[in-house]
CSV table of C-alpha atoms in Angstrom, one decimal:
chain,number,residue,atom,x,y,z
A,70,UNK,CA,159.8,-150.5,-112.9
A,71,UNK,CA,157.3,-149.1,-115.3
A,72,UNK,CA,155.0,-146.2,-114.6
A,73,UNK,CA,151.7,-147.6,-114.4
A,74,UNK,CA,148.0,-146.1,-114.4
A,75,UNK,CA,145.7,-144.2,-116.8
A,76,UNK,CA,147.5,-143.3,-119.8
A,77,UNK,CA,146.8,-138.6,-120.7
A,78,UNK,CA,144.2,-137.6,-122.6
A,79,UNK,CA,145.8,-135.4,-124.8
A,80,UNK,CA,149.7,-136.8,-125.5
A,81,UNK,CA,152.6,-135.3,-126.7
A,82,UNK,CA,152.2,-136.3,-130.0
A,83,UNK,CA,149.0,-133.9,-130.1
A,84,UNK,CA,150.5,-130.8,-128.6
A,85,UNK,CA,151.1,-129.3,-131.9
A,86,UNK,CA,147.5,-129.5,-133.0
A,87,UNK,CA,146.7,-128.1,-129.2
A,88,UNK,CA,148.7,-125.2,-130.1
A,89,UNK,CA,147.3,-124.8,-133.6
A,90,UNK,CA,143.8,-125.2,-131.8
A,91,UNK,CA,145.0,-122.3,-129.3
A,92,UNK,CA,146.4,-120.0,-132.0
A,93,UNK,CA,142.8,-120.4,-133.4
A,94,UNK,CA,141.2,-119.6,-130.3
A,95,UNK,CA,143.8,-117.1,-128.8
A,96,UNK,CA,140.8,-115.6,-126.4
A,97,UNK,CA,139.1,-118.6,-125.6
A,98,UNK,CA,138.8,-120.1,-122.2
A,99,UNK,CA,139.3,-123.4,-120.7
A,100,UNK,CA,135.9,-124.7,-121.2
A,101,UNK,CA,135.6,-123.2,-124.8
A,102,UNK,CA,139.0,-125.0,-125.3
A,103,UNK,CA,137.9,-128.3,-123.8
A,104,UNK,CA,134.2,-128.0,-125.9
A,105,UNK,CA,136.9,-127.1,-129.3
A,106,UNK,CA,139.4,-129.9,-128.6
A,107,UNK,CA,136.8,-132.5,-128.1
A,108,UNK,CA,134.9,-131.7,-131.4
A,109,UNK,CA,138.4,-131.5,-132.6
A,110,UNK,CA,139.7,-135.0,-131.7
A,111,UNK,CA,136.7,-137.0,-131.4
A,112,UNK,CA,137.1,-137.8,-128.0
A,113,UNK,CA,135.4,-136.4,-124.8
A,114,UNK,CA,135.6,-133.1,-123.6
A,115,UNK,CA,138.7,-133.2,-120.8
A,116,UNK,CA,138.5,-131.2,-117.3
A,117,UNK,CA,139.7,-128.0,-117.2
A,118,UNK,CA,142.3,-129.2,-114.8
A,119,UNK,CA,143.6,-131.9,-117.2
A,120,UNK,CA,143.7,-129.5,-119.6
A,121,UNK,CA,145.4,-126.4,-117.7
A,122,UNK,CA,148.6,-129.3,-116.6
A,123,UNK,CA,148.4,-130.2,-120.7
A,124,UNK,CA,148.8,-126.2,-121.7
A,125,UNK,CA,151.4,-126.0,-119.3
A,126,UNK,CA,153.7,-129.0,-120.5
A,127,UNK,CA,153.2,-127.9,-124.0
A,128,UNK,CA,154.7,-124.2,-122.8
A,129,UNK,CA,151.2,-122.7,-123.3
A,130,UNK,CA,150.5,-119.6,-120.8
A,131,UNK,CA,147.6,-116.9,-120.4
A,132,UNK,CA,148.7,-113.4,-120.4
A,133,UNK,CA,146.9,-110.7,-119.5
A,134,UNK,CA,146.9,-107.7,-121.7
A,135,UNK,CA,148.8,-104.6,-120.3
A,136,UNK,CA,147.6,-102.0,-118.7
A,137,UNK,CA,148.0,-97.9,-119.9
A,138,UNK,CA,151.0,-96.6,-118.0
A,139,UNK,CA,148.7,-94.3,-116.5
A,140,UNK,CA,146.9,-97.5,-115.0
A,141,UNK,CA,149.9,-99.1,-113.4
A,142,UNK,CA,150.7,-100.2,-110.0
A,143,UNK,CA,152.3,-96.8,-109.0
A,144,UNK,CA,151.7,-94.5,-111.9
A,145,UNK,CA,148.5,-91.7,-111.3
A,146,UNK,CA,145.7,-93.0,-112.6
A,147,UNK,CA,143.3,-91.6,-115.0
A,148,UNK,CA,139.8,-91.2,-113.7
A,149,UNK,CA,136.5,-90.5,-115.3
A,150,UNK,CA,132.9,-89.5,-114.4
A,151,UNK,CA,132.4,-88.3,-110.7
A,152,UNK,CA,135.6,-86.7,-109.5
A,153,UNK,CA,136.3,-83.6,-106.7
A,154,UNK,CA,136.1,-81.2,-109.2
A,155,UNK,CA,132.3,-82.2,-108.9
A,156,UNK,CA,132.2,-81.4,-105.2
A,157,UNK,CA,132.8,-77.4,-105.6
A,158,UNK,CA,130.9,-75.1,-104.6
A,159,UNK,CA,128.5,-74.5,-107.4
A,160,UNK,CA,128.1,-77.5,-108.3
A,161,UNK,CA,127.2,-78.6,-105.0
A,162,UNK,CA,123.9,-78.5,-103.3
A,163,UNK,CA,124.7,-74.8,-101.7
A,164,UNK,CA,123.2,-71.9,-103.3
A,165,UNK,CA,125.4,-69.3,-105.2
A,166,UNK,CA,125.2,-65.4,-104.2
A,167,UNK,CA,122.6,-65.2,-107.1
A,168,UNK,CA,120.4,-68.1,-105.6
A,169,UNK,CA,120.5,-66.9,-102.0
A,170,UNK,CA,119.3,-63.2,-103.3
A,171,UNK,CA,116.7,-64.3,-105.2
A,172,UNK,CA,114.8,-66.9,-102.0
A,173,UNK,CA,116.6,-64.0,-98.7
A,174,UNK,CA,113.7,-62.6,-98.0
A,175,UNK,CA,111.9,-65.9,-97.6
A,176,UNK,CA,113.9,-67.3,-95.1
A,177,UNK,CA,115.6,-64.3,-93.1
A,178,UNK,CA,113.9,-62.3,-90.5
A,179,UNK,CA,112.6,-59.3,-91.8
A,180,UNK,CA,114.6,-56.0,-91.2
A,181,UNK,CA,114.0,-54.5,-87.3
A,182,UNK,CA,112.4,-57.7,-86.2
A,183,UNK,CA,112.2,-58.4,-82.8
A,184,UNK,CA,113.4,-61.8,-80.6
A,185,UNK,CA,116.7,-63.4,-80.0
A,186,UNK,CA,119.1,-63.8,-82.6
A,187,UNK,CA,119.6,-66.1,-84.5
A,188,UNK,CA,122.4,-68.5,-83.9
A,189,UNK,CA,123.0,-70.0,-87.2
A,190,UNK,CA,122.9,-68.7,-90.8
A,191,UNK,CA,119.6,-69.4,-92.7
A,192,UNK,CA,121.8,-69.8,-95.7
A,193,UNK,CA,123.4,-72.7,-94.4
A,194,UNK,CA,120.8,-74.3,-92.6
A,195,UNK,CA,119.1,-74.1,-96.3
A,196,UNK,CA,122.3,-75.2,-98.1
A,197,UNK,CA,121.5,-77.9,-95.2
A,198,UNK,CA,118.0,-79.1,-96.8
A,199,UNK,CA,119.5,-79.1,-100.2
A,200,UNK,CA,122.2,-81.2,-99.8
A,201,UNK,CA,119.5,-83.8,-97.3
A,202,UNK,CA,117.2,-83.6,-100.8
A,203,UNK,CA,119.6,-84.2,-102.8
A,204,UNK,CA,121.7,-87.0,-101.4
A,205,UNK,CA,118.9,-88.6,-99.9
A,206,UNK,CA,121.3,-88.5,-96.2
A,207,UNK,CA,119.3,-88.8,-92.8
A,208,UNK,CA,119.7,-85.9,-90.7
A,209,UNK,CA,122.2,-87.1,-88.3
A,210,UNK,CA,124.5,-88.0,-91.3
A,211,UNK,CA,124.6,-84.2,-92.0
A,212,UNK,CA,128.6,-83.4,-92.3
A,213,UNK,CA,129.3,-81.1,-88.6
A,214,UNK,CA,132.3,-79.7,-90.1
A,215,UNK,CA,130.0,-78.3,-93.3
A,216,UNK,CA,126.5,-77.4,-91.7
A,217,UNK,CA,125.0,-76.3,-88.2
A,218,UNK,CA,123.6,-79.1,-86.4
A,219,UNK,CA,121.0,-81.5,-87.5
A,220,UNK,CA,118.4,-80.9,-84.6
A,221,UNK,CA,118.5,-77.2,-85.6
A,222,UNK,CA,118.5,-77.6,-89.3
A,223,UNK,CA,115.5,-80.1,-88.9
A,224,UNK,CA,113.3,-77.8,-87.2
A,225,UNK,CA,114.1,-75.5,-89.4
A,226,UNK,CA,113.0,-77.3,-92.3
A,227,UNK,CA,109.5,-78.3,-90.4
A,228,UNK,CA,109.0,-74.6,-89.6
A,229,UNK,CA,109.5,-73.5,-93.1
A,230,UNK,CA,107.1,-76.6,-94.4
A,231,UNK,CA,104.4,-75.8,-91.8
A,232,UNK,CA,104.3,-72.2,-93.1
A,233,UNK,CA,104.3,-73.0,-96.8
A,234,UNK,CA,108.0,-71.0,-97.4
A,235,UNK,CA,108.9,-73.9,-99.9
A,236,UNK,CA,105.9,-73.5,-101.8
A,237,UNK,CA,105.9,-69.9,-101.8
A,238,UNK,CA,109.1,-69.4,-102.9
A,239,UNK,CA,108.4,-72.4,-105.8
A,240,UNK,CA,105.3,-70.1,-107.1
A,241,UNK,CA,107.9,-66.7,-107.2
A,242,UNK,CA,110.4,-68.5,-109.4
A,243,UNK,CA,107.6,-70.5,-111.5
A,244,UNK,CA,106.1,-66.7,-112.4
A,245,UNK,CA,109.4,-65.2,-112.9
A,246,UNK,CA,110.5,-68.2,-115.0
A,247,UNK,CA,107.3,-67.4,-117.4
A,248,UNK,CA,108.0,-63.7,-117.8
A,249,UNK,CA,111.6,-64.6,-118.8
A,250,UNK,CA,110.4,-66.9,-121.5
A,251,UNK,CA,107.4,-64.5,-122.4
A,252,UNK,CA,104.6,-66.4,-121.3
A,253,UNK,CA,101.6,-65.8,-119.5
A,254,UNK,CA,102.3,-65.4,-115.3
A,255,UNK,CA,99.6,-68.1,-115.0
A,256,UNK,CA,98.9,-70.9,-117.0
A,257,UNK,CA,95.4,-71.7,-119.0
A,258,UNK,CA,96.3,-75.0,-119.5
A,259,UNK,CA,97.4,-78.1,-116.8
A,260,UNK,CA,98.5,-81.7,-117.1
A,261,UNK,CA,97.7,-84.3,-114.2
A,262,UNK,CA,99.0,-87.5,-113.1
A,263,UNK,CA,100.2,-89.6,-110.3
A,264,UNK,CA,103.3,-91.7,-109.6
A,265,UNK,CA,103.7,-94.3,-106.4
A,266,UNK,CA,106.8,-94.5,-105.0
A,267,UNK,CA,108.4,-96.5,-102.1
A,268,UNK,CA,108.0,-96.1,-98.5
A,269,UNK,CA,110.5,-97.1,-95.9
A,270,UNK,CA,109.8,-98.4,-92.0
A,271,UNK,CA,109.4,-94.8,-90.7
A,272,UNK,CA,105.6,-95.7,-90.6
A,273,UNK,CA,103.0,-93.1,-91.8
A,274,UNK,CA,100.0,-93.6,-94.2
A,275,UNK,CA,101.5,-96.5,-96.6
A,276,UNK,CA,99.3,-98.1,-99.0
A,277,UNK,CA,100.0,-101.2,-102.0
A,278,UNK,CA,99.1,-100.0,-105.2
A,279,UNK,CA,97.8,-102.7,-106.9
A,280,UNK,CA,98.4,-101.9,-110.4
A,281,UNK,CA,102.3,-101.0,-110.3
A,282,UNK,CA,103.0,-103.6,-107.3
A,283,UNK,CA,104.3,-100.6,-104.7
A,284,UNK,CA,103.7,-100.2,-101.4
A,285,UNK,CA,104.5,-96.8,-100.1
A,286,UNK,CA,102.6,-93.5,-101.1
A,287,UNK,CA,101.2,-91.4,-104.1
A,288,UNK,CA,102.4,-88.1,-105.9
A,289,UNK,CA,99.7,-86.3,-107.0
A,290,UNK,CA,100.8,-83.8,-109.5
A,291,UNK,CA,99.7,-81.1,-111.9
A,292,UNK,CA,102.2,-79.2,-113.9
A,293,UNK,CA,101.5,-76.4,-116.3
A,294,UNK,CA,102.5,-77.1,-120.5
A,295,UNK,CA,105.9,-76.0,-119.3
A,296,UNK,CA,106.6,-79.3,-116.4
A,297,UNK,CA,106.5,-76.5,-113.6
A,298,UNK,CA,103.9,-78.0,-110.3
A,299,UNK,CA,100.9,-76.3,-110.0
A,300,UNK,CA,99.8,-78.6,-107.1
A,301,UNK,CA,101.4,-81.6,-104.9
A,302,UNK,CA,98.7,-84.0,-103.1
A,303,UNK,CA,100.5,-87.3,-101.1
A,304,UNK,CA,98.8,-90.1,-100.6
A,305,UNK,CA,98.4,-93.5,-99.4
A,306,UNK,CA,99.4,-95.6,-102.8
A,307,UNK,CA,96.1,-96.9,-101.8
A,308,UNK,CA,94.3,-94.1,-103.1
A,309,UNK,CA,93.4,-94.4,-106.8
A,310,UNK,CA,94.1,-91.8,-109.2
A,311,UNK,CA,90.2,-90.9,-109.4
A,312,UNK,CA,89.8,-90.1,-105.8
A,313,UNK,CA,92.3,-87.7,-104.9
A,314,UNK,CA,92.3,-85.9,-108.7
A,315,UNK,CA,89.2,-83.0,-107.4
A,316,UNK,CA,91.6,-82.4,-104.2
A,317,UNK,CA,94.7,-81.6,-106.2
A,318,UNK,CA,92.7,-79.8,-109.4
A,319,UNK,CA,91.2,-77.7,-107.1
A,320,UNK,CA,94.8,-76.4,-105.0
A,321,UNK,CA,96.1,-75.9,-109.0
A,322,UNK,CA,93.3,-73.8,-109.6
A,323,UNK,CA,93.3,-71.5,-106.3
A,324,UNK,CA,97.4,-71.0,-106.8
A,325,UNK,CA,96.7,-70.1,-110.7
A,326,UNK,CA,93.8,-67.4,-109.4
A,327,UNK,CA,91.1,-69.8,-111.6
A,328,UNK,CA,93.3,-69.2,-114.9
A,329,UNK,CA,93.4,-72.5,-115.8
A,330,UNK,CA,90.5,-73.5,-119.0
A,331,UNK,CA,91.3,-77.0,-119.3
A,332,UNK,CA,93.3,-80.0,-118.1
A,333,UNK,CA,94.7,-82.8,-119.9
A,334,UNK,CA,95.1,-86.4,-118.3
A,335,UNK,CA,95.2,-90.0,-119.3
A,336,UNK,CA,92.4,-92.8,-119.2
A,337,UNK,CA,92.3,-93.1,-115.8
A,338,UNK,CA,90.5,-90.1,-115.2
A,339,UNK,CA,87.4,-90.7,-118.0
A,340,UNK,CA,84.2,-91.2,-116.8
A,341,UNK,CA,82.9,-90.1,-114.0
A,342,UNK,CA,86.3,-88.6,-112.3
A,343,UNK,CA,86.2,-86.0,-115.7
A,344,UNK,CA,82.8,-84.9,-115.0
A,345,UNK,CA,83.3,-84.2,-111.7
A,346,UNK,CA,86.1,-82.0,-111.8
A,347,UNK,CA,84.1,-80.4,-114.4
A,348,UNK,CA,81.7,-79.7,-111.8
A,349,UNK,CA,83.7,-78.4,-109.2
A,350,UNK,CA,86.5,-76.3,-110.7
A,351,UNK,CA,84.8,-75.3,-114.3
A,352,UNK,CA,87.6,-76.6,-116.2
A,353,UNK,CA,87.4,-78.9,-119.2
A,354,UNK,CA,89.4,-82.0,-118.9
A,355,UNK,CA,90.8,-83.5,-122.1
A,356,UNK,CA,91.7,-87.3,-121.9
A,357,UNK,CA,94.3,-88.6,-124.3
A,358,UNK,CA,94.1,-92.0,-125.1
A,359,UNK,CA,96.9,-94.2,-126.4
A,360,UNK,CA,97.4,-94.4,-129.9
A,361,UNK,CA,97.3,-98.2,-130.0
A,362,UNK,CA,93.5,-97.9,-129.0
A,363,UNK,CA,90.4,-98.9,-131.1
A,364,UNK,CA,89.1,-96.6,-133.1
A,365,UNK,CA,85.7,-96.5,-134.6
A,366,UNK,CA,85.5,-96.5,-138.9
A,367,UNK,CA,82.3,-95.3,-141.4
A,368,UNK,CA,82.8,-97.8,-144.2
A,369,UNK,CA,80.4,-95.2,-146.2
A,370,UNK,CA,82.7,-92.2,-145.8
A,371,UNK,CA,85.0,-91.0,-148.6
A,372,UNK,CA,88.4,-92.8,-149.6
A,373,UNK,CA,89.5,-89.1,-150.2
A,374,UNK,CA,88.6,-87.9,-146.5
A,375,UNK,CA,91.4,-86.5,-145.0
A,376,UNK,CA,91.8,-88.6,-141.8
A,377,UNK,CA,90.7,-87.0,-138.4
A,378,UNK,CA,93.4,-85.4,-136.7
A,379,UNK,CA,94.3,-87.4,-133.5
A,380,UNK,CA,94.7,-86.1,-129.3
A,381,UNK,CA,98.6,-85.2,-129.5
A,382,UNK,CA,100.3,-87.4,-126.7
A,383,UNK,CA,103.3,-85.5,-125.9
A,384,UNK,CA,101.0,-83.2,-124.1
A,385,UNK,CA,100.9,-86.1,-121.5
A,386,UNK,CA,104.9,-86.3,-121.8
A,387,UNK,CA,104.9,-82.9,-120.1
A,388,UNK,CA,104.4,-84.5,-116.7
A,389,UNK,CA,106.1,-87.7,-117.3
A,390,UNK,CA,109.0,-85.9,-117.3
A,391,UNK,CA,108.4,-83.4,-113.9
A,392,UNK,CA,108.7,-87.4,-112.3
A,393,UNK,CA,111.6,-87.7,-114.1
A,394,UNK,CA,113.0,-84.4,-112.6
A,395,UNK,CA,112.1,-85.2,-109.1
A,396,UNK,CA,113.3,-88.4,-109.5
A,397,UNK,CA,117.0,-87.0,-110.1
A,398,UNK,CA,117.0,-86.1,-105.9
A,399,UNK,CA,117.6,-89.6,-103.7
A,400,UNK,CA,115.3,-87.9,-100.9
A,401,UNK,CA,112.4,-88.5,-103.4
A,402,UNK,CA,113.0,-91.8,-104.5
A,403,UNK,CA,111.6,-93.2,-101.4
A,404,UNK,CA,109.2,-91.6,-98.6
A,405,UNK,CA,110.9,-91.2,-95.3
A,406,UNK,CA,108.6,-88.8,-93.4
A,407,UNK,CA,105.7,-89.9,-91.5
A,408,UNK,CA,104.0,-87.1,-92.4
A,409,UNK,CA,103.1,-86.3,-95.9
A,410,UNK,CA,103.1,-82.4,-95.2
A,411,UNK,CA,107.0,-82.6,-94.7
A,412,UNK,CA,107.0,-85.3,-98.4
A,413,UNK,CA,105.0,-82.3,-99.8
A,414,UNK,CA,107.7,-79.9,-98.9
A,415,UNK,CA,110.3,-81.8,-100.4
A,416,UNK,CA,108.6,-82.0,-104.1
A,417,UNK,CA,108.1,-78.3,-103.8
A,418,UNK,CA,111.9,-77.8,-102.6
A,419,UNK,CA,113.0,-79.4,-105.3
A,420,UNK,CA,111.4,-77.4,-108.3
A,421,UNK,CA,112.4,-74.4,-106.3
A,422,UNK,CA,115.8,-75.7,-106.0
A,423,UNK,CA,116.1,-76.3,-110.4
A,424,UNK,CA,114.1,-73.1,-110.8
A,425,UNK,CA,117.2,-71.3,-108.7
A,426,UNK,CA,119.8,-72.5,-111.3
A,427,UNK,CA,117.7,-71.6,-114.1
A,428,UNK,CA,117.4,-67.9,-113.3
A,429,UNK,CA,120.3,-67.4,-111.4
């Protein structure tokens, strides 16, 4: 009896064209073949099932390339990027003997102190706060076997932010880092801006800042011409730039002992905001404008003028890339204190903690 039913769409006669067509396309797939053999043939474009069975009966296959021998099932593998030569000890988040000599003093009781001892190293409780900044972990996922316990190493770190150690120690290493490159201990000149970041559902003051579509809280910074923090301010992302800019001017100008002759800052601070910091803290403010701004011309002046020499923008880069330094710990990325005393600590933690590898 004959076989009946729909005849293929590709016959054997016209598996040595598919072949020439696959020897064409050697790393095409099934639907590039199926577009290729239509426009090839005239005909419509078969399923990538008909088309697989037709491969097959014309003793078409797809092989995979081979692996490396050092990539195959059994051989040791080659690996790149993070590895545990990474996770030593300096290049950790603990200190080094040169780090902890430089911030002991800080964080140890002094010498003939009375009171109980104490029952855990302030070294590791700090190495402790390091490694939470810069993992971004929670305080119960602090590894036992590594560090003293989390309740202990968390009110150590709200003891140390309540009496300013991280910030004390910052402003040590920002005046020794000056000396070393020959600079002035304090700074005459500042930069200011703000970033908002993220907040998460452990509550506290949370704002939506309408311009860059965040909810979470502010960073108000100012930095010296070198990117080191002068002054930390967090807000709600509410606040706008203007409003908190006299509050953080003013704490850079008490920890510089009033060095500071002028401060340079973006658009959003013209106007009004400029004046009044003026007012209040006797420095000039300097607002650089982008370079894509209007700019007003004298059709009357000389073709042989030299043009005006224009406000230098990578003076506002300076800051820019402080953000981009803080941003390099995961406890920054996103606020998870309630309070912003404790998100304060953690910016001024972190410059201490970069200023500790730069000396050291």
């Amino acid at each position: 009896m004959a076989k009946t039913g729909r005849p293929p769409s590709i016959r054997p006669a016209q598996y040595e064209a598919l072949r020439k067509l696959v020897h064409d396309h050697p790393q095409a797939t099934l639907p590039e073949l199926a577009l290729a053999w239509a426009e090839f043939s005239g005909s419509e474009v078969p399923s990538t099932v008909t088309l697989r069975r037709t491969l097959q009966a014309a003793g078409l296959q797809r092989l995979r390339p081979r692996a490396p021998p050092a990539q195959r099932v059994g051989a040791a593998a080659q690996r790149y990027g993070y590895t545990e030569k990474h996770r030593s000890a300096s290049a950790s988040a603990a200190l080094t003997d040169a780090e902890w000599e430089l911030a002991r003093d800080l964080f140890e009781p002094a010498a003939g102190s009375r009171g109980r001892p104490a029952l855990h190293d302030r070294r590791a409780m700090l190495d402790a706060c390091c490694y939470v900044l810069r993992s971004g972990a929670s305080w119960r996922s602090l590894p036992a076997a590594v560090y003293p316990p989390w309740q202990s190493v968390q009110k150590a770190f709200v003891r140390w932010a309540r009496d300013g150690r991280f910030e004390q120690l910052q402003e040590r290493l920002r005046q020794q880092w000056r000396q070393r490159i020959e600079r002035a201990v304090q700074p005459s000149q500042a930069v200011i801006d703000s970033q908002s970041t993220r907040g998460s559902a452990q509550g506290g003051t949370l704002g939506f800042d309408a311009g860059k579509k965040v909810k979470g809280r502010k960073r108000h910074l100012v930095v010296d011409t070198l990117g080191l923090l002068l002054a930390v301010v967090v807000t709600s992302a509410a606040v706008p730039d203007r409003d908190a800019a006299a509050q953080v001017v003013e704490q850079a100008c008490k920890r510089t002992s009033h060095s500071l002759r002028v401060l340079w800052a973006d658009s959003a601070y013209a106007g009004r905001c400029a004046q009044d910091i003026q007012q209040r803290t006797r420095v000039e403010v300097r607002i650089v404008r982008a370079s894509t701004r209007a700019r007003w011309d004298d059709a009357q002046q000389s073709l042989w003028l030299e043009e005006q020499p224009r406000a230098v923008p990578a003076m506002r880069w300076v800051v820019e890339r402080t953000h981009a330094w803080l941003e390099r710990h995961r406890r920054l990325v996103m606020h998870h204190d309630r309070k912003p005393l404790y998100a304060t600590a953690w910016v001024w933690l972190a410059q201490a903690r970069m200023l500790l590898s730069r000396l050291a």
